[in-house]
Amino acid sequence: MGKPESPVGMVELAGWSGQKHRGFLERGLQLLLLLVTGALVALGLLHAAHSRGKQLTLFPSRLCFSKEEKTIVKRKPRAIPQPKEMDDICTSPGCVIAAARILQNMDPSREPCDDFYQYACGGWLRRHVIPETNSRYSVFDILRDELEVILKGVLENSTTRDRPAVQKAKMLYRSCMNERMIEKRDSQPLLNILDVMGGWPVTVEKWNEGVGPRWELEQQLAVMNTQFNRRVVIDLFIWNDDQNSSRHIIYIDQPTLGMPSREYYFNEGSNRKVREAYLQFMMSVATMLRADMNLPENSYLVQEDMAQVLELETQLANATAPQEERHDVTTLYHRMSLEDLQNKFGLKGFNWTLFIQSVLSSVKIKLLPDEEVVVYGIPYLQNLEDIIDVYSARTMQNYLVWRLVLDRISSLSQRFKDARANYRKVLYGTTVEEVRWRECVSYVNSNMESAVGSLYIREAFPGDSKDAVRELIDKVRAVFVETLDELGWMDEVSKKKAQEKAMNIREQIGYPDYILEERNKHLDEEYSNLNFSEDKYFENGLQNLKAGAQRSLKKLRETVDQNLWIIGAAVVNAFYSPNRNQIVFPAGILQPPFFSKEQPQALNFGGIGMVIGHEITHGFDDNGRNFDKNGNMLDWWSNFSAQHFRKQSECMIHQYGNYSWDLADNQNVNGFSTLGENIADNGGVRQAYKAYLKWMAEGGKDQQLPGLELSYDQLFFINYAQARPSPRPAATPLVRPQVWCGSYRPEFAIQSIKTDVHSPLKYRRLPLRRGHPHAPARALPRLVAMGEPHCVAHAHPPAEARCPFCARSWSSGRGQHRVRPAPGAQPRHPGRVAPPGALRLQPRALRPSPGDLFNCLHPLSKASLSAVQASDLS
Ligand SMILES: [Zn+2]
């Protein structure tokens, strides 16, 4: 449902472009060598320390606390004890590897109090360049790369004992890898489906006279939706009713576009280059297909037709609402009868009943006399009224089929991908296609996530991790609930409701049990309609498209399955679903540096603990707060609390909106669109740290890492930082012990700032509140559970703030926080509530891809990817 069905589709829609290129083996060997070297060095240091009977001092001058800090620590009964004895040092393989990783990623020559980012991630940055196939590269991406290596191994391992679901996944993979046959068949499979669609006028002689007179927009849109899972011009999909989380309902919304965001269609500067490359791409493909159909070359016709297509799509883009205007789900949601829909949005005679019934007929569902729909895209439909009859049937058909062709390019022979290369370069900055096996692994995993998940779990997931993660969730959740009590801006009534909601959040950890149960037929039944052929990759993809559409549409008459997993297991990401009040931590993210039973708890709390806090906080961000403990859109806030939430949100919007990103042509971050993620980032690390303090105070005994003289809380923060490296430090004096290490290509930065609901990595910093009266003596200031922006500091110019790495105050003299006027409008698309097809939960999708809830999906109320409407982590 709603997923782009091919790796290409992902790339086209969301922007992530594959990955590296430089030999993976080469890189992997280098990494392994470095790890082993680091481990040996660490062990050597440890041995030396033991010999001397004391621990090595790694950075003695920097890692100390001021007198004031120590005083404060003493006042706090839950202060973390520092390791004094060698017995505290863990020398297990897991700890040695963790120590080596931390050492390698750091740059101890940097002063942590001046530039924590370089201190924590300098080593990582020195050792990595962005691969030519990638538009961004970070610790997250490396984990995804490594996961794909595992999947490659299991998908290529042939055995006769595989159950049907697994056999089909392996067959799909082999067909994707069958490049010889893909080249041999060339464009023929695509030409076959153009007939099904009524032809692509630009490649058909006399289309106007032949098909034209019989052409119906309603039918064409229905075919695109049901056969190819492409919801073009009008987005129609089935999802949980926001107001009644137990049932499904029909949604009507504005559509996605061929390019990743609406701004590309009419803004100048770099957008013009992208637009020109997009048009050239269209014309090239049309010219190639005309030749394949033995039609005479006609560059004038091709130019004329494709220019019309771009003009139409530009009008559609202009009709869509920018992301910041789709921020509030409560104002987006309009439930109405079919009759009302027809009366309010006549669209010059568009027959809504015919369109919707045509779609539902594909799954044998009949419209009810009192059928209701929810319209999300009212402004779009109003604008569409003035567009829909301006363009001819030929142009409209040219556009619909172009969207199908665009989606299928990745399934075709190399010359079609070559025709796309320049467009991708201008759009993403990538110059090399993803290596084939990675594309195929990603494609199979995103289309058969349960089958692939079962292979991944058996191969790489320690079964007893589930319980340990569940305990961590309980600890972070308990802190969240306790912290609610400390919030001065929330009244008792709202606190009680919030606590109930937090306690009612259901968790999914690792994977659904049924995928490992040999006697449970559910896994095989999921794929019972699929019959792949090793020689027909293109048609296999079509089967996936149709099956995805049908799975989604069928749900209309089904009650909501609250136990349904909204994402596969082999995914390096985490999610919150407001419609389900559910947090999900796939097995793919339950690995170091985020989590391991073999590493100190400081690393687990700073890693997966922070992720848990992030996802829980999504339940209370600007979107999640509109849903109650059962996932129903319901206003449970008192006026007092809601008013203060909004006030503090404005502060955070202003704060992030003032960050300008040099890499993205100095555009400002969109404070509105990123609000939910920024709230989650801020809340998550605070809760995790507080939970760690509490665990220690209650008798938890942690262990130190060899070769490092980092205190427990320093370990917490350095793992938090290294879990996601970020590029250069921000040009603001905000305390920056945060990190998210990683780098972007400029082209992708420009796209990302328009489309990603997450702030750029470098702004996902640790929320220390400088100058606040409760400024931290150790690491964090007053811990808040949610919605209390650290930007309060800006209202009260900071005098000082401290981090656990600093003995001295942070000076505010290192540059002024650049307060600029609130960002005018950096509109984004898709809107806050993204159409299901725009996002996709899958490993690579955590990359900005069409499948990407890039990494913490959108804080949406509806599922984006397959069935998910969720907020993801990255
Ligand atoms: Zn998130």
Coordinates of C-alpha atoms and ligand atoms in Angstrom, one line a residue, residues 614-615 618 677 680 758 856 871-873, ligand 1:
H614 CA 12.2 10.4 21.1
E615 CA 9.4 8.1 20.0
H618 CA 6.2 12.0 19.5
E677 CA 10.9 16.1 15.4
A680 CA 11.0 14.7 20.1
H758 CA 13.7 16.4 10.6
C856 CA 11.7 8.8 11.7
S871 CA 7.0 9.4 13.0
D872 CA 10.3 8.0 12.5
L873 CA 13.7 8.6 14.0
Ligands
ZN1 ZN 11.0 11.4 15.1

